[in-house]
Coordinates of C-alpha atoms and ligand atoms in Angstrom, one line a residue:
M1 CA 0.9 -17.1 -15.3
P2 CA 1.8 -13.5 -14.7
P3 CA 0.0 -10.7 -16.6
R4 CA 1.8 -9.7 -19.7
Y5 CA 2.4 -6.2 -20.8
D6 CA 3.1 -5.2 -24.4
R7 CA 2.3 -1.6 -25.0
R8 CA 4.3 -1.1 -28.2
T9 CA 1.9 -2.9 -30.4
A10 CA -0.5 0.0 -29.8
L11 CA 2.0 2.2 -31.7
R12 CA 1.7 0.4 -35.0
P13 CA 0.2 3.0 -37.3
L14 CA -2.2 0.6 -39.1
L15 CA -3.6 -0.8 -35.9
A16 CA -3.9 2.7 -34.6
A17 CA -5.9 3.9 -37.6
L18 CA -8.2 1.0 -37.4
A19 CA -8.7 1.5 -33.7
L20 CA -9.5 5.1 -34.1
A21 CA -12.2 4.3 -36.6
G22 CA -13.6 1.7 -34.2
A23 CA -13.6 4.3 -31.4
L24 CA -15.6 6.8 -33.5
A25 CA -18.0 4.1 -34.5
A26 CA -18.5 3.1 -30.8
C27 CA -19.5 6.6 -29.7
G28 CA -23.2 6.1 -30.7
G29 CA -24.0 3.1 -28.5
S30 CA -21.8 3.3 -25.5
G31 CA -24.0 5.7 -23.6
T32 CA -21.0 7.7 -22.6
S33 CA -20.6 9.8 -25.6
S34 CA -19.0 13.2 -25.4
G35 CA -20.9 14.2 -28.5
D36 CA -24.6 14.8 -29.1
T37 CA -25.9 11.3 -28.4
P38 CA -28.9 11.5 -26.1
V39 CA -28.2 9.7 -22.9
T40 CA -30.5 8.5 -20.2
Y41 CA -29.0 9.6 -16.9
N42 CA -29.3 7.8 -13.6
D43 CA -29.1 9.6 -10.3
L44 CA -25.6 9.4 -8.8
A45 CA -25.6 6.9 -5.9
V46 CA -24.2 8.5 -2.7
P47 CA -22.8 5.9 -0.3
P48 CA -24.3 6.2 3.2
L49 CA -22.2 7.6 6.0
L50 CA -21.0 5.3 8.8
T51 CA -20.0 7.1 12.0
G52 CA -19.5 4.1 14.2
T53 CA -20.6 3.5 17.8
T54 CA -18.8 5.2 20.6
S55 CA -18.4 3.5 23.9
G56 CA -15.8 4.1 26.6
G57 CA -14.2 6.8 24.4
V58 CA -13.5 4.4 21.5
T59 CA -15.5 4.5 18.3
T60 CA -16.1 1.1 16.8
F61 CA -16.9 0.5 13.1
D62 CA -18.4 -2.8 12.0
L63 CA -17.7 -3.7 8.4
A64 CA -18.8 -6.9 6.6
L65 CA -17.8 -7.7 3.1
A66 CA -20.2 -10.0 1.2
A67 CA -21.2 -11.0 -2.4
S68 CA -24.2 -9.3 -3.9
T69 CA -25.7 -8.5 -7.3
K70 CA -26.6 -5.2 -9.0
Q71 CA -28.8 -4.4 -12.0
L72 CA -26.4 -2.5 -14.2
K73 CA -27.4 -3.6 -17.7
P74 CA -30.7 -4.9 -19.1
G75 CA -30.9 -8.7 -18.6
A76 CA -28.9 -10.6 -16.1
R77 CA -27.8 -8.9 -12.9
T78 CA -24.1 -8.4 -12.3
E79 CA -22.4 -10.3 -9.5
T80 CA -20.7 -7.8 -7.2
Y81 CA -19.1 -7.4 -3.8
G82 CA -20.2 -4.7 -1.3
F83 CA -19.6 -3.8 2.3
N84 CA -22.5 -3.7 4.8
G85 CA -25.2 -4.9 2.5
A86 CA -24.3 -2.6 -0.4
D87 CA -24.7 -4.0 -3.9
F88 CA -21.4 -2.3 -5.0
W89 CA -18.8 -0.5 -2.9
G90 CA -19.6 0.4 0.7
P91 CA -20.4 3.1 3.2
T92 CA -18.3 6.2 3.7
L93 CA -16.6 6.0 7.1
V94 CA -16.4 9.3 9.0
L95 CA -13.4 9.6 11.4
N96 CA -12.5 12.5 13.6
R97 CA -8.8 13.4 14.0
G98 CA -7.6 12.4 17.5
D99 CA -10.3 9.8 18.2
P100 CA -9.4 6.3 19.1
V101 CA -11.1 3.9 16.7
R102 CA -11.4 0.2 16.1
M103 CA -12.5 -1.7 13.1
N104 CA -14.3 -5.1 13.1
V105 CA -13.9 -6.5 9.6
R106 CA -16.0 -9.6 8.9
N107 CA -15.4 -11.6 5.7
D108 CA -18.6 -13.0 4.4
L109 CA -17.1 -13.9 1.1
A110 CA -16.3 -17.4 0.0
E111 CA -12.7 -16.5 -0.4
E112 CA -9.9 -14.9 1.6
T113 CA -9.5 -11.1 1.7
T114 CA -7.8 -8.3 3.6
V115 CA -8.9 -4.7 4.2
H116 CA -6.4 -1.9 4.0
W117 CA -6.9 1.7 5.2
H118 CA -5.4 3.6 2.3
G119 CA -3.6 6.7 3.4
L120 CA -4.2 6.3 7.2
L121 CA -1.3 6.7 9.6
L122 CA -1.2 3.6 11.7
P123 CA 1.2 0.7 12.5
G124 CA 1.8 -2.2 10.2
S125 CA -0.2 -4.5 12.6
A126 CA -3.4 -2.5 11.8
D127 CA -2.7 -1.7 8.1
G128 CA -4.5 -4.6 6.5
G129 CA -1.8 -5.5 4.0
P130 CA -1.4 -8.9 2.2
H131 CA -0.2 -10.6 5.4
Q132 CA -3.4 -9.9 7.4
V133 CA -5.7 -12.4 5.7
V134 CA -9.3 -12.7 6.9
M135 CA -10.5 -16.2 6.2
P136 CA -14.0 -16.8 4.9
G137 CA -16.5 -16.4 7.7
A138 CA -13.9 -14.9 10.0
T139 CA -13.7 -11.4 11.6
W140 CA -10.4 -9.5 11.7
L141 CA -10.2 -8.7 15.4
T142 CA -9.4 -6.0 15.7
P143 CA -7.3 -3.2 14.3
A144 CA -7.4 -0.2 16.6
F145 CA -5.6 3.1 16.3
P146 CA -5.9 6.8 17.0
V147 CA -6.9 8.9 14.0
K148 CA -3.7 10.8 13.2
N149 CA -4.5 12.0 9.7
R150 CA -5.5 15.5 8.7
A151 CA -8.9 16.2 7.3
A152 CA -9.0 14.7 3.8
T153 CA -10.5 11.8 1.8
Y154 CA -9.0 8.4 2.2
W155 CA -10.4 4.9 1.3
Y156 CA -10.4 1.3 2.3
H157 CA -10.1 -1.7 0.0
P158 CA -8.9 -5.3 -0.2
H159 CA -5.2 -5.9 -0.5
M160 CA -5.1 -9.7 -0.9
H161 CA -2.1 -10.5 -3.1
M162 CA -3.1 -11.7 -6.6
M163 CA -6.8 -11.1 -5.7
T164 CA -6.9 -7.3 -5.5
Q165 CA -7.9 -6.7 -9.1
K166 CA -10.7 -9.2 -8.8
Q167 CA -12.1 -8.0 -5.5
L168 CA -11.8 -4.3 -6.4
T169 CA -13.4 -4.9 -9.7
L170 CA -16.3 -6.6 -8.0
G171 CA -16.8 -3.5 -5.9
A172 CA -15.1 -4.1 -2.6
G173 CA -14.1 -0.7 -1.2
G174 CA -15.3 2.5 0.4
L175 CA -14.3 6.0 1.2
I176 CA -13.1 7.4 4.5
I177 CA -13.6 11.1 5.3
V178 CA -11.4 12.4 8.1
R179 CA -12.6 15.6 9.7
D180 CA -10.6 17.9 12.0
A181 CA -10.9 21.3 13.7
E182 CA -8.8 23.1 11.1
E183 CA -11.0 22.0 8.2
A184 CA -14.1 22.6 10.2
A185 CA -13.2 26.3 10.7
L186 CA -12.9 27.0 7.0
P187 CA -15.9 28.2 4.9
L188 CA -16.1 25.1 2.8
P189 CA -19.1 23.1 1.6
R190 CA -19.4 20.0 3.9
T191 CA -23.0 18.9 3.7
Y192 CA -22.4 15.3 2.5
G193 CA -24.4 14.4 -0.6
V194 CA -25.7 18.0 -1.0
D195 CA -22.8 20.3 -1.6
D196 CA -20.0 17.9 -0.6
I197 CA -20.2 15.0 -3.1
P198 CA -18.1 11.8 -3.0
L199 CA -17.2 10.8 -6.5
V200 CA -15.5 7.4 -7.0
L201 CA -14.5 6.9 -10.6
T202 CA -13.9 3.5 -12.2
S203 CA -14.9 1.5 -15.3
R204 CA -15.9 -2.0 -16.1
R205 CA -16.1 -4.4 -19.0
F206 CA -19.0 -6.8 -19.2
T207 CA -19.1 -10.4 -20.4
T208 CA -21.3 -10.9 -23.4
T209 CA -21.3 -14.7 -23.6
S210 CA -24.8 -16.1 -23.7
G211 CA -25.7 -17.5 -20.3
V212 CA -23.0 -15.6 -18.5
A213 CA -23.6 -12.1 -19.8
N214 CA -23.4 -8.8 -17.9
Q215 CA -20.6 -10.0 -15.6
F216 CA -17.6 -7.9 -14.7
Q217 CA -14.4 -9.0 -16.4
Y218 CA -11.3 -9.0 -14.2
T219 CA -8.8 -11.2 -15.9
T220 CA -6.5 -10.1 -18.7
I221 CA -8.0 -6.6 -19.0
A222 CA -6.7 -3.3 -17.8
Y223 CA -9.7 -1.1 -18.7
G224 CA -13.5 -1.2 -18.5
D225 CA -15.7 0.0 -21.3
Y226 CA -18.4 1.7 -19.2
L227 CA -17.8 4.4 -16.6
L228 CA -19.2 3.9 -13.1
A229 CA -19.4 6.9 -10.8
N230 CA -20.1 5.5 -7.3
G231 CA -21.3 2.4 -9.1
T232 CA -23.8 4.4 -11.2
M233 CA -23.7 4.3 -15.0
N234 CA -24.4 7.6 -16.9
A235 CA -24.6 9.4 -13.6
Q236 CA -26.2 12.8 -13.0
V237 CA -26.5 14.9 -9.9
S238 CA -28.3 18.1 -8.9
L239 CA -26.1 20.6 -7.2
P240 CA -27.1 23.9 -5.6
R241 CA -26.2 27.2 -7.4
Q242 CA -23.3 28.0 -5.2
V243 CA -19.8 26.7 -4.4
V244 CA -19.8 22.9 -4.3
R245 CA -17.1 20.4 -3.4
L246 CA -16.3 17.1 -5.0
R247 CA -14.1 14.5 -3.3
I248 CA -12.8 12.5 -6.2
L249 CA -11.1 9.1 -6.0
N250 CA -9.6 7.3 -9.0
G251 CA -10.8 3.9 -8.0
E252 CA -9.8 2.3 -11.3
I253 CA -7.8 -0.8 -12.0
E254 CA -5.4 1.1 -14.3
R255 CA -7.0 4.0 -16.2
G256 CA -5.9 7.6 -15.5
Y257 CA -8.3 10.5 -15.7
N258 CA -7.7 13.9 -17.1
L259 CA -10.7 15.7 -15.7
G260 CA -12.2 19.0 -16.8
F261 CA -15.5 20.6 -17.6
K262 CA -17.0 20.5 -21.1
D263 CA -17.5 24.3 -21.0
G264 CA -13.8 24.8 -20.1
R265 CA -14.5 26.5 -16.8
T266 CA -11.8 26.9 -14.2
F267 CA -12.2 24.9 -10.9
Q268 CA -10.2 24.9 -7.7
V269 CA -8.2 22.1 -6.3
I270 CA -8.3 22.5 -2.5
G271 CA -6.7 19.3 -1.3
G272 CA -5.0 16.0 -2.2
D273 CA -4.5 12.5 -0.8
G274 CA -3.6 13.5 2.8
G275 CA -4.8 17.0 3.5
L276 CA -5.8 20.5 2.3
L277 CA -3.5 22.8 0.4
A278 CA -2.3 26.2 1.6
A279 CA -4.7 27.9 -0.9
P280 CA -7.0 26.8 -3.7
V281 CA -5.2 26.1 -7.0
P282 CA -7.2 27.1 -10.1
V283 CA -7.0 24.5 -12.9
T284 CA -9.0 23.6 -16.0
R285 CA -7.6 20.0 -16.2
L286 CA -6.8 17.6 -13.3
V287 CA -5.0 14.2 -13.8
L288 CA -5.8 11.5 -11.3
V289 CA -4.2 8.1 -11.4
P290 CA -5.4 5.0 -9.6
G291 CA -5.5 5.4 -5.8
E292 CA -5.2 9.2 -5.9
R293 CA -7.8 11.6 -4.4
Y294 CA -8.3 15.3 -5.1
E295 CA -10.9 17.6 -3.6
I296 CA -12.2 20.3 -5.8
L297 CA -14.5 23.3 -5.6
V298 CA -16.7 24.2 -8.5
D299 CA -18.4 27.7 -8.4
L300 CA -21.9 27.3 -9.8
S301 CA -23.1 30.7 -8.4
G302 CA -22.9 32.2 -11.9
D303 CA -24.9 29.4 -13.5
T304 CA -28.6 29.5 -14.2
V305 CA -31.0 27.3 -12.2
G306 CA -32.0 24.5 -14.6
S307 CA -28.9 24.7 -16.7
T308 CA -26.5 21.7 -17.0
L309 CA -22.8 21.2 -17.2
D310 CA -20.6 18.1 -17.7
L311 CA -17.5 16.9 -16.0
Q312 CA -15.6 14.9 -18.6
S313 CA -12.2 13.1 -18.9
F314 CA -10.1 14.4 -21.8
N315 CA -8.2 11.3 -22.6
G316 CA -8.1 11.7 -26.4
P317 CA -6.0 13.3 -29.1
G318 CA -5.2 17.0 -28.4
S319 CA -5.5 16.5 -24.7
G320 CA -1.7 16.9 -24.2
L321 CA -1.4 13.4 -22.7
A322 CA 1.7 11.5 -23.7
F323 CA 2.1 7.9 -24.8
G324 CA 2.1 5.7 -21.7
F325 CA -0.8 7.5 -20.0
A326 CA -3.1 4.7 -18.9
G327 CA -6.2 4.8 -21.1
Y328 CA -4.5 6.7 -23.9
E329 CA -3.9 3.6 -25.9
N330 CA -5.5 3.9 -29.3
A331 CA -7.5 0.7 -29.2
T332 CA -11.2 -0.1 -28.4
S333 CA -10.8 -3.7 -27.4
G334 CA -8.4 -6.3 -26.1
E335 CA -6.3 -6.3 -23.0
F336 CA -5.1 -2.7 -23.3
G337 CA -8.0 -1.3 -25.3
S338 CA -11.4 0.0 -24.2
L339 CA -14.4 1.9 -25.5
L340 CA -13.3 4.8 -23.3
N341 CA -9.7 4.9 -24.4
Y342 CA -8.2 7.6 -26.5
R343 CA -11.2 9.9 -26.4
T344 CA -13.1 12.4 -24.3
F345 CA -15.9 10.8 -22.3
D346 CA -18.6 12.0 -19.9
V347 CA -18.0 11.5 -16.2
L348 CA -20.8 13.3 -14.4
H349 CA -23.8 15.3 -15.7
V350 CA -24.6 18.2 -13.3
R351 CA -28.0 19.9 -13.1
V352 CA -27.9 23.3 -11.4
A353 CA -30.6 23.6 -8.7
A354 CA -31.6 26.5 -6.5
A355 CA -29.1 27.8 -4.0
R356 CA -29.5 26.6 -0.4
S357 CA -29.6 29.0 2.4
G358 CA -26.4 29.0 4.3
G359 CA -24.5 27.5 1.4
V360 CA -21.0 28.7 0.5
T361 CA -21.0 31.5 -2.0
A362 CA -17.4 32.5 -2.2
L363 CA -14.1 30.7 -2.8
P364 CA -11.8 30.8 0.3
A365 CA -8.6 32.7 -0.3
T366 CA -6.5 30.5 1.9
L367 CA -6.9 27.0 3.5
V368 CA -4.4 25.4 5.9
S369 CA -0.8 25.8 6.9
S370 CA 1.3 22.6 7.0
T371 CA 4.7 21.8 8.3
Y372 CA 6.4 19.3 6.0
P373 CA 9.6 17.3 6.7
S374 CA 12.7 19.2 6.2
V375 CA 15.3 18.3 3.6
G376 CA 18.0 19.1 6.2
D377 CA 16.7 16.2 8.3
V378 CA 17.0 13.5 5.6
S379 CA 19.1 10.7 6.9
R380 CA 18.9 8.4 3.9
S381 CA 17.9 8.7 0.3
R382 CA 16.7 5.7 -1.6
T383 CA 16.0 5.1 -5.3
V384 CA 13.5 2.5 -6.4
N385 CA 13.3 1.7 -10.1
I386 CA 10.3 0.2 -11.9
T387 CA 11.8 -2.4 -14.2
A388 CA 10.7 -4.9 -16.8
D389 CA 12.6 -7.2 -19.0
G390 CA 11.1 -5.5 -22.0
P391 CA 7.6 -5.5 -23.4
G392 CA 5.7 -8.6 -22.4
A393 CA 7.4 -9.1 -19.1
P394 CA 5.7 -8.2 -15.7
F395 CA 6.8 -5.0 -14.0
T396 CA 9.0 -5.3 -11.0
F397 CA 10.9 -3.1 -8.5
D398 CA 14.6 -3.3 -9.2
G399 CA 14.2 -6.6 -11.0
L400 CA 12.4 -8.4 -8.1
G401 CA 8.8 -9.4 -8.2
F402 CA 6.8 -9.3 -5.0
D403 CA 7.8 -11.9 -2.4
M404 CA 5.8 -12.1 0.9
D405 CA 8.9 -13.5 2.6
R406 CA 11.4 -10.9 1.5
I407 CA 11.8 -7.5 3.1
D408 CA 13.0 -5.1 0.5
Q409 CA 13.7 -1.9 2.6
F410 CA 14.6 -1.4 6.2
V411 CA 13.7 2.0 7.6
T412 CA 14.6 3.4 11.0
A413 CA 11.6 4.5 13.1
G414 CA 11.4 8.3 13.2
A415 CA 13.8 8.8 10.2
T416 CA 13.2 11.4 7.6
E417 CA 14.0 9.9 4.1
S418 CA 13.8 10.9 0.5
W419 CA 12.7 8.3 -2.0
T420 CA 13.1 8.7 -5.8
I421 CA 10.9 6.4 -7.9
T422 CA 11.7 6.0 -11.6
A423 CA 9.0 4.8 -14.0
G424 CA 11.1 3.0 -16.6
T425 CA 10.6 3.1 -20.3
I426 CA 7.5 0.8 -20.9
F427 CA 4.6 2.7 -19.3
S428 CA 3.4 5.2 -16.7
H429 CA 2.6 4.1 -13.1
S430 CA 0.9 5.2 -9.9
F431 CA 3.2 4.8 -6.9
H432 CA 1.7 4.3 -3.5
I433 CA 3.4 3.8 -0.1
H434 CA 1.9 2.7 3.2
G435 CA 2.5 4.1 6.6
V436 CA 3.3 7.7 5.7
Q437 CA 2.0 10.8 4.0
F438 CA 4.8 12.4 1.9
K439 CA 5.6 15.6 0.2
I440 CA 6.7 15.6 -3.5
L441 CA 10.0 17.4 -3.7
A442 CA 10.8 17.1 -7.4
R443 CA 9.9 15.6 -10.7
N444 CA 12.9 14.6 -12.7
G445 CA 15.0 16.4 -10.2
S446 CA 13.2 19.7 -10.7
A447 CA 11.2 21.2 -7.8
S448 CA 9.5 23.6 -10.2
A449 CA 8.1 20.6 -12.2
V450 CA 5.9 19.6 -9.3
G451 CA 2.3 20.8 -10.0
S452 CA 0.9 23.4 -7.7
H453 CA -2.1 21.2 -7.0
E454 CA 0.2 18.3 -5.8
Q455 CA 2.2 20.4 -3.3
G456 CA 0.2 19.0 -0.3
W457 CA 0.3 15.8 1.6
K458 CA 0.3 12.8 -0.7
D459 CA 0.4 9.0 -0.5
T460 CA 0.1 8.2 -4.2
V461 CA 2.1 9.9 -7.0
Y462 CA 1.7 9.8 -10.8
L463 CA 4.8 8.6 -12.6
P464 CA 4.7 9.4 -16.3
I465 CA 6.7 7.1 -18.6
R466 CA 10.5 7.7 -18.4
E467 CA 10.1 10.1 -15.5
A468 CA 11.1 10.1 -11.9
A469 CA 9.4 11.6 -8.8
T470 CA 11.2 12.3 -5.5
F471 CA 9.3 12.6 -2.2
I472 CA 10.3 13.3 1.4
A473 CA 8.6 11.5 4.4
R474 CA 9.1 11.0 8.1
F475 CA 8.5 7.3 9.0
D476 CA 6.8 7.6 12.4
E477 CA 4.6 4.5 12.1
T478 CA 6.3 1.2 12.9
A479 CA 6.0 -2.2 11.1
D480 CA 7.8 -5.4 11.8
A481 CA 8.5 -8.3 9.4
S482 CA 5.3 -10.1 10.4
F483 CA 3.2 -7.2 9.2
P484 CA 5.4 -5.0 7.0
F485 CA 4.3 -2.0 5.1
M486 CA 3.9 -2.2 1.3
Y487 CA 4.9 0.1 -1.5
H488 CA 3.5 -0.7 -4.9
C489 CA 2.0 0.5 -8.1
H490 CA -1.7 1.2 -7.5
M491 CA -2.5 0.1 -11.1
V492 CA -3.9 -3.0 -9.5
N493 CA -3.1 -5.3 -12.4
H494 CA 0.6 -4.2 -12.1
E495 CA 0.4 -4.7 -8.3
D496 CA -1.1 -8.2 -8.6
G497 CA 1.5 -9.0 -11.2
G498 CA 4.3 -8.4 -8.7
L499 CA 5.0 -4.6 -8.8
M500 CA 5.1 -4.4 -4.9
G501 CA 7.7 -4.3 -2.3
Q502 CA 7.8 -4.5 1.5
F503 CA 9.5 -2.5 4.2
T504 CA 9.8 -2.5 8.0
V505 CA 10.1 0.5 10.2
H506 CA 11.7 0.0 13.6
Ligands
CU1 CU1 2.2 0.3 -12.5

């Protein structure tokens, strides 16, 4: 039974009014209030770094995914998945551009999985897509590739068709930090966990049934009710009174975030999915849809030691978000409702601590120069439409649901192409493509409609309802029909429901 999508019921005025009343009533007990409700904070978990073992010039990473449990709510522990013994999520892999690496991925779950390296430039045979199933008890031997990516924040996660929502919900995933010489030469904060903070945002709904309480729900829901930052509820972090860096991943199933600070301060976007920008871009709000990453700098040098500030998501009325933004549905429960929907909610509580010697105290004026594919080199332009046979039907690309045995696009190796993706009229989406980093050329045909902060290398792009995005990419990584690359919506419930296609490059 495919997931069903019916967004239009959320527009009914009576239901909307009732839901708003419910949302206001829920503020007191959720622990994520944006108001004056006292909250007991927990220290933000920072995943350990994994740098691998280097021998014979090759750096090897050993990953093992297993079931675990985590104490998230009073009472029963929550059943979870984690890599390398973690009780949720996994270690942060550190890769250096140019290094040959190999990954040993052991599946200690009782079910099949795959592990995909989101954003990395590597051949289809190493990509970890739905065809590269790792059986229970088996080890995937052994994807090996040179690190071609630019310094940025990437991630790894299961890509098992129809199982991705479940496995991601349970906590299977981890960040990847790629470092390179160009980034290393810049005066940026890069002391991991001190002034360079990974921040993986997601939310969960818990079962309440007696005897099976406190378990993550992952069927027939799009949204969680409680925010988890790196797996921590009501997270707080102490940051030095200087310039600090946050590497933010939207690791949600479906929700979009519209991040900003409660005090309205300006912060700087320095990079996106696949690299740093030419220069910092000042913003007060930053939208991230599932799968997207942005790195930001926050200048705390004017703050008082001992003071606090709050990173929030402004997903409520007056935020400027349009109908179709994921998490803007005006409902507190049900498949498309959540206690976090249609409101402002807290994301991270920051306590300002004393400055560290040697910390970064000034914002850099410029970052990196990049050479993007040239429009003059485009040999083929494609249009991919997100379709649905009306509300209630699963989303598809051009009317076709995902089929492991059908190749949807054939790309010539080395070709530069432009792809235009249209969102359709039902909902917004988050489009992700494997095997390339792209540059967004236009939104709705307009180059000037592309945000300054999304001008860098990208692998995931937000598609608002009824809108289109056009990107350019050079397809240098090859993939054959045995292990083709995927393009899909990174709203994982949409992906599992069939909003995914396959392409070869040869
Ligand atoms: Cu989607």
